[in-house]
Amino acid sequence: MPVLTLYYAPGTCAQAVRIALEEAQAPHALVRVDFASQQQRTPEYLAVNPKGRVPALATEHGTLTETPALLVYVAQRFAQANLAPSDAFGLARMQEFNSYLASTVHIAHAHRPRAARWADEPEAQAAMQRKVPANMRECFALIERHYLADAAKGPWVLGEQYSVADGYLFTVAGWLKSDGVDIAEFPRVAAHSQRMAQRPAVQRALA
Ligand SMILES: N[C@@H](CCC(=O)N[C@@H](CS)C(=O)NCC(=O)O)C(=O)O
């Protein structure tokens, strides 16, 4: 019986953690949370994660939430998989990138489902949804010109070293289409996603 259990829903930020677990070849169980039936708001699931969100990762020490925390946990627990830099600066750079995705891209993307709950305020709802593509473009333009600017450093977010940040970028880039943005507008992000799609661990995580 695996010690780790990942609570996830397909297409969500939990995919980044699935990719990390697959890359680490970490024994784990999966529990799919059914958003269609609002399972994330049931008392049973709120007992797992009081925030009513995925991902959540149950461990023998307790349950962790927040994607960047889960990613660094998997990287450090399965250190032999080399999914994070071991030096202080490199690790902080990876955390910087993951925090950027969580605090900007994720928020921009989440405006669409959150607006759907504002049925009693149709104008505010429409205004919020209209802004999603522009907000996503702003976030990805920064990723393209800042984090992926120097392709000569290597194919991954941190350069030569593949890390859990790559699975996170791949996951959020997968939201562009449904948010009304063509990934081709960001050629470095598009090339990164193509490289990611070829990794066996990513293919297992998406299966
Ligand atoms: N800050 C959290 C955000 C988690 C989050 O918002 N997850 C979304 C899926 S990507 C979710 O569970 N949404 C369900 C809901 O809001 O009802 C993280 O980084 O893990």
GROMACS .gro file of N, CA and C and ligand atoms in nm, residues 12-14 35 38 40-41 52-55 65-68 102 106 109 114 117 168 175, ligand 1:
model
   86
   12THR      N    1  -0.630   1.995  -1.404
   12THR     CA    2  -0.606   2.100  -1.303
   12THR      C    3  -0.457   2.108  -1.269
   13CYS      N    4  -0.426   2.200  -1.177
   13CYS     CA    5  -0.288   2.214  -1.133
   13CYS      C    6  -0.235   2.086  -1.068
   14ALA      N    7  -0.325   1.997  -1.026
   14ALA     CA    8  -0.281   1.870  -0.967
   14ALA      C    9  -0.200   1.788  -1.068
   35PHE      N   10  -1.523   1.709  -0.988
   35PHE     CA   11  -1.570   1.847  -0.982
   35PHE      C   12  -1.715   1.858  -1.032
   38GLN      N   13  -1.929   1.836  -0.770
   38GLN     CA   14  -1.887   1.925  -0.658
   38GLN      C   15  -1.836   1.844  -0.538
   40GLN      N   16  -1.555   1.826  -0.432
   40GLN     CA   17  -1.455   1.902  -0.353
   40GLN      C   18  -1.518   1.978  -0.237
   41ARG      N   19  -1.652   1.992  -0.241
   41ARG     CA   20  -1.720   2.066  -0.132
   41ARG      C   21  -1.792   1.973  -0.033
   52GLY      N   22  -1.111   2.289   0.001
   52GLY     CA   23  -1.200   2.241  -0.104
   52GLY      C   24  -1.137   2.249  -0.241
   53ARG      N   25  -1.007   2.228  -0.248
   53ARG     CA   26  -0.935   2.237  -0.376
   53ARG      C   27  -0.847   2.114  -0.394
   54VAL      N   28  -0.803   2.094  -0.519
   54VAL     CA   29  -0.695   2.000  -0.546
   54VAL      C   30  -0.576   2.081  -0.594
   55PRO      N   31  -0.455   2.033  -0.583
   55PRO     CA   32  -0.417   1.902  -0.529
   55PRO      C   33  -0.408   1.902  -0.377
   65THR      N   34  -0.108   2.075   0.111
   65THR     CA   35  -0.178   2.140  -0.001
   65THR      C   36  -0.088   2.252  -0.053
   66GLU      N   37  -0.130   2.311  -0.164
   66GLU     CA   38  -0.059   2.417  -0.237
   66GLU      C   39   0.046   2.354  -0.329
   67THR      N   40   0.022   2.369  -0.457
   67THR     CA   41   0.103   2.303  -0.559
   67THR      C   42   0.255   2.324  -0.541
   68PRO      N   43   0.303   2.448  -0.521
   68PRO     CA   44   0.449   2.463  -0.506
   68PRO      C   45   0.505   2.383  -0.388
  102ALA      N   46   0.180   3.011  -0.941
  102ALA     CA   47   0.067   2.997  -0.848
  102ALA      C   48  -0.001   3.131  -0.822
  106HIS      N   49  -0.217   3.104  -1.227
  106HIS     CA   50  -0.327   3.027  -1.170
  106HIS      C   51  -0.446   3.117  -1.137
  109HIS      N   52  -0.624   3.223  -1.464
  109HIS     CA   53  -0.703   3.112  -1.519
  109HIS      C   54  -0.828   3.087  -1.434
  114ARG      N   55  -1.444   3.092  -1.142
  114ARG     CA   56  -1.500   3.169  -1.029
  114ARG      C   57  -1.613   3.259  -1.076
  117ARG      N   58  -1.965   3.141  -1.089
  117ARG     CA   59  -2.047   3.137  -0.966
  117ARG      C   60  -2.118   3.270  -0.939
  168TYR      N   61   0.507   2.187  -1.397
  168TYR     CA   62   0.410   2.293  -1.360
  168TYR      C   63   0.385   2.385  -1.480
  175TRP      N   64  -0.363   2.524  -2.025
  175TRP     CA   65  -0.489   2.598  -2.003
  175TRP      C   66  -0.509   2.708  -2.108
  208LIG     N1   67  -0.323   2.779  -0.450
  208LIG     C1   68  -0.368   2.645  -0.478
  208LIG     C2   69  -0.484   2.655  -0.575
  208LIG     C3   70  -0.557   2.523  -0.589
  208LIG     C4   71  -0.677   2.538  -0.681
  208LIG     O1   72  -0.737   2.645  -0.695
  208LIG     N2   73  -0.712   2.427  -0.745
  208LIG     C5   74  -0.824   2.428  -0.836
  208LIG     C6   75  -0.793   2.340  -0.957
  208LIG     S1   76  -0.654   2.401  -1.054
  208LIG     C7   77  -0.947   2.368  -0.767
  208LIG     O2   78  -0.934   2.276  -0.691
  208LIG     N3   79  -1.065   2.424  -0.795
  208LIG     C8   80  -1.187   2.372  -0.740
  208LIG     C9   81  -1.278   2.480  -0.694
  208LIG     O3   82  -1.235   2.597  -0.689
  208LIG     O4   83  -1.393   2.446  -0.664
  208LIG    C10   84  -0.254   2.561  -0.536
  208LIG     O5   85  -0.158   2.621  -0.589
  208LIG     O6   86  -0.255   2.438  -0.526
   0.00000   0.00000   0.00000
